[in-house]
Amino acid sequence: MSPPRPSLALSGAFSEDHAKAYDTQFSALSGIQACMYLLTDAYLSPLPEEARILVAGAGTGAEVRYLAPRHPGWRFTLVDPSAPMLAIARRHAEAEGFADRCSFHETYVSETPVEAHDGATSLLVSHFLTDAAARQAYFADIAARLKPGARFINVDLSTDDNAPSFAGVMGLWMDIFRLGGQTEENRANYLNAYGKQFAAHGPEQVAQMIEAGGFTPPAPVFQAALIRGWTATRA
């Protein structure tokens, strides 16, 4: 039996209205986002000048907009099941002059052609897979589309909710949201969704899933409150 696939896009969570507001709704996290992109660029920069990059859960294509002008020979495979999100990514690519280096796939990674890529990104995507088997399968789907030794960077929401530090980490996360203009009701809704609409797998669990999906033991390279990042290579 195939593992369950994410249903957010299909249920309307990534509707056209949501897609239009997606790039601005978490403006308080812009500093964290900038660091994610810097790390992504630094880790992938040793790849060939004409590397192919798989962008899993591409959304509105924010990381591609960062990488494309810095690496004019790179080609990007953007994959996302949300048509409104991918449409925005395409418009950005056309407006900024790198659409001819992109292919767009409105589907899940598992349903794209098995083609060899030199590197891959998955930024704030896999935590929408609350089922551990489905999340591991997602990493395996990415690995199947990479060359041996290809570089992979994964960033997700992840923290140990059984640790004594959990309340402090979540409290800081909510303070970031408050500074970003999120209302008390918004923050309460987020806390209620934690572990339900997005996964609450701890850092060790996520690292194990990445490795079991076909990668070398991932290196923890980033943390900003609830957000964590790992780098690995295709085994």
Short mmCIF file of C-alpha atoms in Angstrom, two decimals:
data_model
loop_
_atom_site.label_atom_id
_atom_site.label_comp_id
_atom_site.label_asym_id
_atom_site.label_seq_id
_atom_site.Cartn_x
_atom_site.Cartn_y
_atom_site.Cartn_z
CA MET A 1 0.00 0.00 0.00
CA SER A 2 1.34 3.43 -0.89
CA PRO A 3 1.86 5.81 2.04
CA PRO A 4 -0.61 8.67 2.34
CA ARG A 5 0.27 11.81 0.43
CA PRO A 6 -0.07 15.40 1.69
CA SER A 7 -3.58 16.72 1.27
CA LEU A 8 -3.12 20.40 2.06
CA ALA A 9 -3.07 21.60 -1.54
CA LEU A 10 -5.99 19.38 -2.45
CA SER A 11 -8.05 20.52 0.52
CA GLY A 12 -7.68 24.19 -0.40
CA ALA A 13 -5.04 25.13 2.16
CA PHE A 14 -2.88 26.30 -0.75
CA SER A 15 -5.70 27.95 -2.67
CA GLU A 16 -5.21 30.94 -4.99
CA ASP A 17 -5.87 33.45 -2.20
CA HIS A 18 -3.45 31.64 0.10
CA ALA A 19 -0.82 31.50 -2.62
CA LYS A 20 -1.05 35.24 -3.27
CA ALA A 21 -0.41 36.01 0.41
CA TYR A 22 2.11 33.24 1.02
CA ASP A 23 5.30 35.26 0.47
CA THR A 24 4.25 38.06 2.83
CA GLN A 25 2.23 36.41 5.60
CA PHE A 26 5.28 35.45 7.65
CA SER A 27 7.33 38.61 7.16
CA ALA A 28 8.67 38.32 10.70
CA LEU A 29 10.61 35.26 9.55
CA SER A 30 12.43 37.08 6.74
CA GLY A 31 15.74 37.00 8.64
CA ILE A 32 15.44 33.24 9.13
CA GLN A 33 14.49 32.84 5.49
CA ALA A 34 17.58 34.78 4.39
CA CYS A 35 19.77 32.48 6.46
CA MET A 36 18.13 29.38 4.95
CA TYR A 37 18.85 30.62 1.44
CA LEU A 38 22.43 31.55 2.31
CA LEU A 39 23.03 28.04 3.69
CA THR A 40 21.36 26.48 0.66
CA ASP A 41 23.53 28.47 -1.73
CA ALA A 42 26.70 27.72 0.22
CA TYR A 43 26.00 23.98 0.35
CA LEU A 44 25.01 23.62 -3.29
CA SER A 45 27.60 26.03 -4.73
CA PRO A 46 30.29 23.32 -5.34
CA LEU A 47 27.94 21.65 -7.85
CA PRO A 48 28.76 21.86 -11.57
CA GLU A 49 28.14 25.09 -13.47
CA GLU A 50 25.34 23.37 -15.41
CA ALA A 51 23.86 21.46 -12.48
CA ARG A 52 20.25 20.30 -12.38
CA ILE A 53 18.49 21.12 -9.11
CA LEU A 54 15.32 19.40 -7.92
CA VAL A 55 13.17 21.80 -5.88
CA ALA A 56 10.71 19.66 -3.94
CA GLY A 57 7.64 21.50 -2.73
CA ALA A 58 8.72 24.55 -4.68
CA GLY A 59 5.74 26.68 -3.68
CA THR A 60 6.13 30.17 -5.12
CA GLY A 61 9.74 29.42 -6.07
CA ALA A 62 11.42 31.66 -3.50
CA GLU A 63 14.67 29.67 -3.25
CA VAL A 64 14.91 29.45 -7.04
CA ARG A 65 14.62 33.23 -7.24
CA TYR A 66 17.58 33.40 -4.87
CA LEU A 67 19.72 30.77 -6.59
CA ALA A 68 19.02 31.40 -10.28
CA PRO A 69 20.82 34.75 -10.66
CA ARG A 70 23.80 33.47 -8.64
CA HIS A 71 24.20 30.35 -10.80
CA PRO A 72 23.28 31.29 -14.39
CA GLY A 73 24.01 27.80 -15.72
CA TRP A 74 21.84 25.88 -13.27
CA ARG A 75 18.53 24.36 -14.35
CA PHE A 76 15.67 23.85 -11.93
CA THR A 77 12.92 21.24 -11.66
CA LEU A 78 10.13 22.82 -9.61
CA VAL A 79 7.63 20.34 -8.16
CA ASP A 80 4.51 21.29 -6.23
CA PRO A 81 0.96 19.87 -6.19
CA SER A 82 -0.59 23.34 -5.79
CA ALA A 83 -1.42 24.94 -9.14
CA PRO A 84 -1.83 28.48 -7.69
CA MET A 85 1.55 28.33 -5.94
CA LEU A 86 3.33 26.98 -9.00
CA ALA A 87 1.67 29.61 -11.20
CA ILE A 88 3.22 32.33 -9.05
CA ALA A 89 6.59 30.59 -9.28
CA ARG A 90 6.29 30.55 -13.07
CA ARG A 91 5.35 34.26 -13.19
CA HIS A 92 8.37 35.15 -11.06
CA ALA A 93 10.65 33.09 -13.30
CA GLU A 94 9.30 34.76 -16.43
CA ALA A 95 9.53 38.26 -14.97
CA GLU A 96 13.05 37.71 -13.69
CA GLY A 97 14.36 36.07 -16.82
CA PHE A 98 15.15 32.49 -15.85
CA ALA A 99 11.99 30.65 -16.92
CA ASP A 100 13.87 28.98 -19.77
CA ARG A 101 15.99 27.20 -17.16
CA CYS A 102 12.98 25.84 -15.26
CA SER A 103 10.55 22.97 -15.69
CA PHE A 104 7.33 23.05 -13.70
CA HIS A 105 5.54 19.95 -12.44
CA GLU A 106 2.13 20.32 -10.79
CA THR A 107 2.26 17.06 -8.87
CA TYR A 108 4.10 15.22 -6.11
CA VAL A 109 7.78 14.30 -6.34
CA SER A 110 6.82 10.62 -6.57
CA GLU A 111 4.94 11.29 -9.80
CA THR A 112 7.72 13.12 -11.64
CA PRO A 113 10.09 11.42 -14.09
CA VAL A 114 13.02 9.61 -12.46
CA GLU A 115 15.77 11.84 -13.84
CA ALA A 116 19.24 12.33 -12.37
CA HIS A 117 19.71 15.67 -10.61
CA ASP A 118 22.93 17.04 -9.12
CA GLY A 119 21.26 18.51 -6.06
CA ALA A 120 17.92 19.01 -4.33
CA THR A 121 16.20 21.29 -1.88
CA SER A 122 13.24 20.71 0.40
CA LEU A 123 12.60 23.83 2.43
CA LEU A 124 9.72 23.79 4.93
CA VAL A 125 7.89 21.00 3.10
CA SER A 126 8.12 17.57 4.69
CA HIS A 127 6.65 18.64 8.03
CA PHE A 128 3.26 18.67 6.27
CA LEU A 129 3.54 14.87 6.19
CA THR A 130 2.36 13.90 9.65
CA ASP A 131 2.66 10.18 8.96
CA ALA A 132 6.23 8.96 9.54
CA ALA A 133 6.10 6.37 6.75
CA ALA A 134 4.86 8.94 4.25
CA ARG A 135 7.55 11.38 5.31
CA GLN A 136 10.31 8.80 4.87
CA ALA A 137 8.83 7.83 1.48
CA TYR A 138 8.99 11.49 0.46
CA PHE A 139 12.73 11.58 1.16
CA ALA A 140 13.12 8.31 -0.76
CA ASP A 141 11.27 9.84 -3.72
CA ILE A 142 13.77 12.71 -3.73
CA ALA A 143 16.76 10.37 -3.43
CA ALA A 144 15.50 8.30 -6.39
CA ARG A 145 15.79 11.40 -8.57
CA LEU A 146 19.37 12.28 -7.59
CA LYS A 147 22.75 11.12 -8.82
CA PRO A 148 24.91 9.20 -6.30
CA GLY A 149 26.71 11.80 -4.23
CA ALA A 150 24.22 14.55 -5.12
CA ARG A 151 23.77 17.19 -2.45
CA PHE A 152 20.51 17.60 -0.54
CA ILE A 153 19.43 20.25 1.96
CA ASN A 154 16.28 19.84 4.04
CA VAL A 155 14.77 22.43 6.37
CA ASP A 156 11.66 21.77 8.44
CA LEU A 157 9.78 22.54 11.60
CA SER A 158 11.11 20.08 14.16
CA THR A 159 11.62 20.03 17.90
CA ASP A 160 11.53 17.51 20.72
CA ASP A 161 8.17 18.11 22.35
CA ASN A 162 9.15 15.82 25.23
CA ALA A 163 12.25 17.84 26.14
CA PRO A 164 12.24 20.18 29.13
CA SER A 165 13.19 22.97 26.73
CA PHE A 166 10.09 22.54 24.55
CA ALA A 167 7.96 25.17 26.26
CA GLY A 168 10.73 27.74 25.94
CA VAL A 169 11.35 26.99 22.27
CA MET A 170 7.65 27.12 21.41
CA GLY A 171 7.25 30.27 23.47
CA LEU A 172 10.01 31.96 21.51
CA TRP A 173 8.39 30.82 18.26
CA MET A 174 5.10 32.37 19.32
CA ASP A 175 6.89 35.59 20.27
CA ILE A 176 8.34 35.74 16.74
CA PHE A 177 4.82 35.37 15.36
CA ARG A 178 3.57 38.09 17.73
CA LEU A 179 6.27 40.48 16.55
CA GLY A 180 5.22 39.67 13.00
CA GLY A 181 1.68 40.87 13.67
CA GLN A 182 -0.02 37.53 14.22
CA THR A 183 -3.00 37.90 16.55
CA GLU A 184 -3.51 35.95 19.75
CA GLU A 185 -6.17 33.92 17.94
CA ASN A 186 -3.76 33.13 15.10
CA ARG A 187 -1.15 31.95 17.59
CA ALA A 188 -3.69 29.82 19.45
CA ASN A 189 -4.74 28.22 16.17
CA TYR A 190 -1.10 27.47 15.38
CA LEU A 191 -0.57 25.76 18.72
CA ASN A 192 -3.70 23.71 18.14
CA ALA A 193 -2.44 22.66 14.69
CA TYR A 194 0.98 21.58 15.97
CA GLY A 195 1.29 17.83 15.58
CA LYS A 196 -1.98 17.65 13.62
CA GLN A 197 -1.76 19.71 10.43
CA PHE A 198 2.02 19.52 10.46
CA ALA A 199 4.32 16.96 11.99
CA ALA A 200 5.81 17.02 15.47
CA HIS A 201 8.62 14.59 14.71
CA GLY A 202 11.77 15.35 16.70
CA PRO A 203 15.15 16.19 15.13
CA GLU A 204 16.54 12.67 15.61
CA GLN A 205 13.45 11.16 13.98
CA VAL A 206 13.72 13.47 10.97
CA ALA A 207 17.42 12.71 10.56
CA GLN A 208 16.69 8.99 10.67
CA MET A 209 13.97 9.38 8.04
CA ILE A 210 16.33 11.23 5.72
CA GLU A 211 19.00 8.56 6.09
CA ALA A 212 16.51 5.71 5.67
CA GLY A 213 15.25 7.43 2.53
CA GLY A 214 18.59 6.87 0.83
CA PHE A 215 20.99 9.53 2.08
CA THR A 216 24.18 9.63 4.10
CA PRO A 217 23.73 10.43 7.81
CA PRO A 218 22.52 14.03 7.69
CA ALA A 219 24.48 16.82 9.33
CA PRO A 220 22.48 19.23 11.52
CA VAL A 221 23.48 22.64 10.18
CA PHE A 222 20.77 25.07 11.25
CA GLN A 223 18.35 25.93 14.02
CA ALA A 224 16.17 28.97 14.58
CA ALA A 225 13.61 28.22 17.28
CA LEU A 226 11.32 25.56 15.73
CA ILE A 227 13.09 25.47 12.36
CA ARG A 228 15.92 23.01 11.81
CA GLY A 229 18.05 22.18 8.80
CA TRP A 230 20.17 19.22 7.67
CA THR A 231 22.54 18.53 4.78
CA ALA A 232 23.23 15.11 3.28
CA THR A 233 24.31 13.45 0.06
CA ARG A 234 22.61 10.75 -1.98
CA ALA A 235 24.02 7.45 -0.72
#
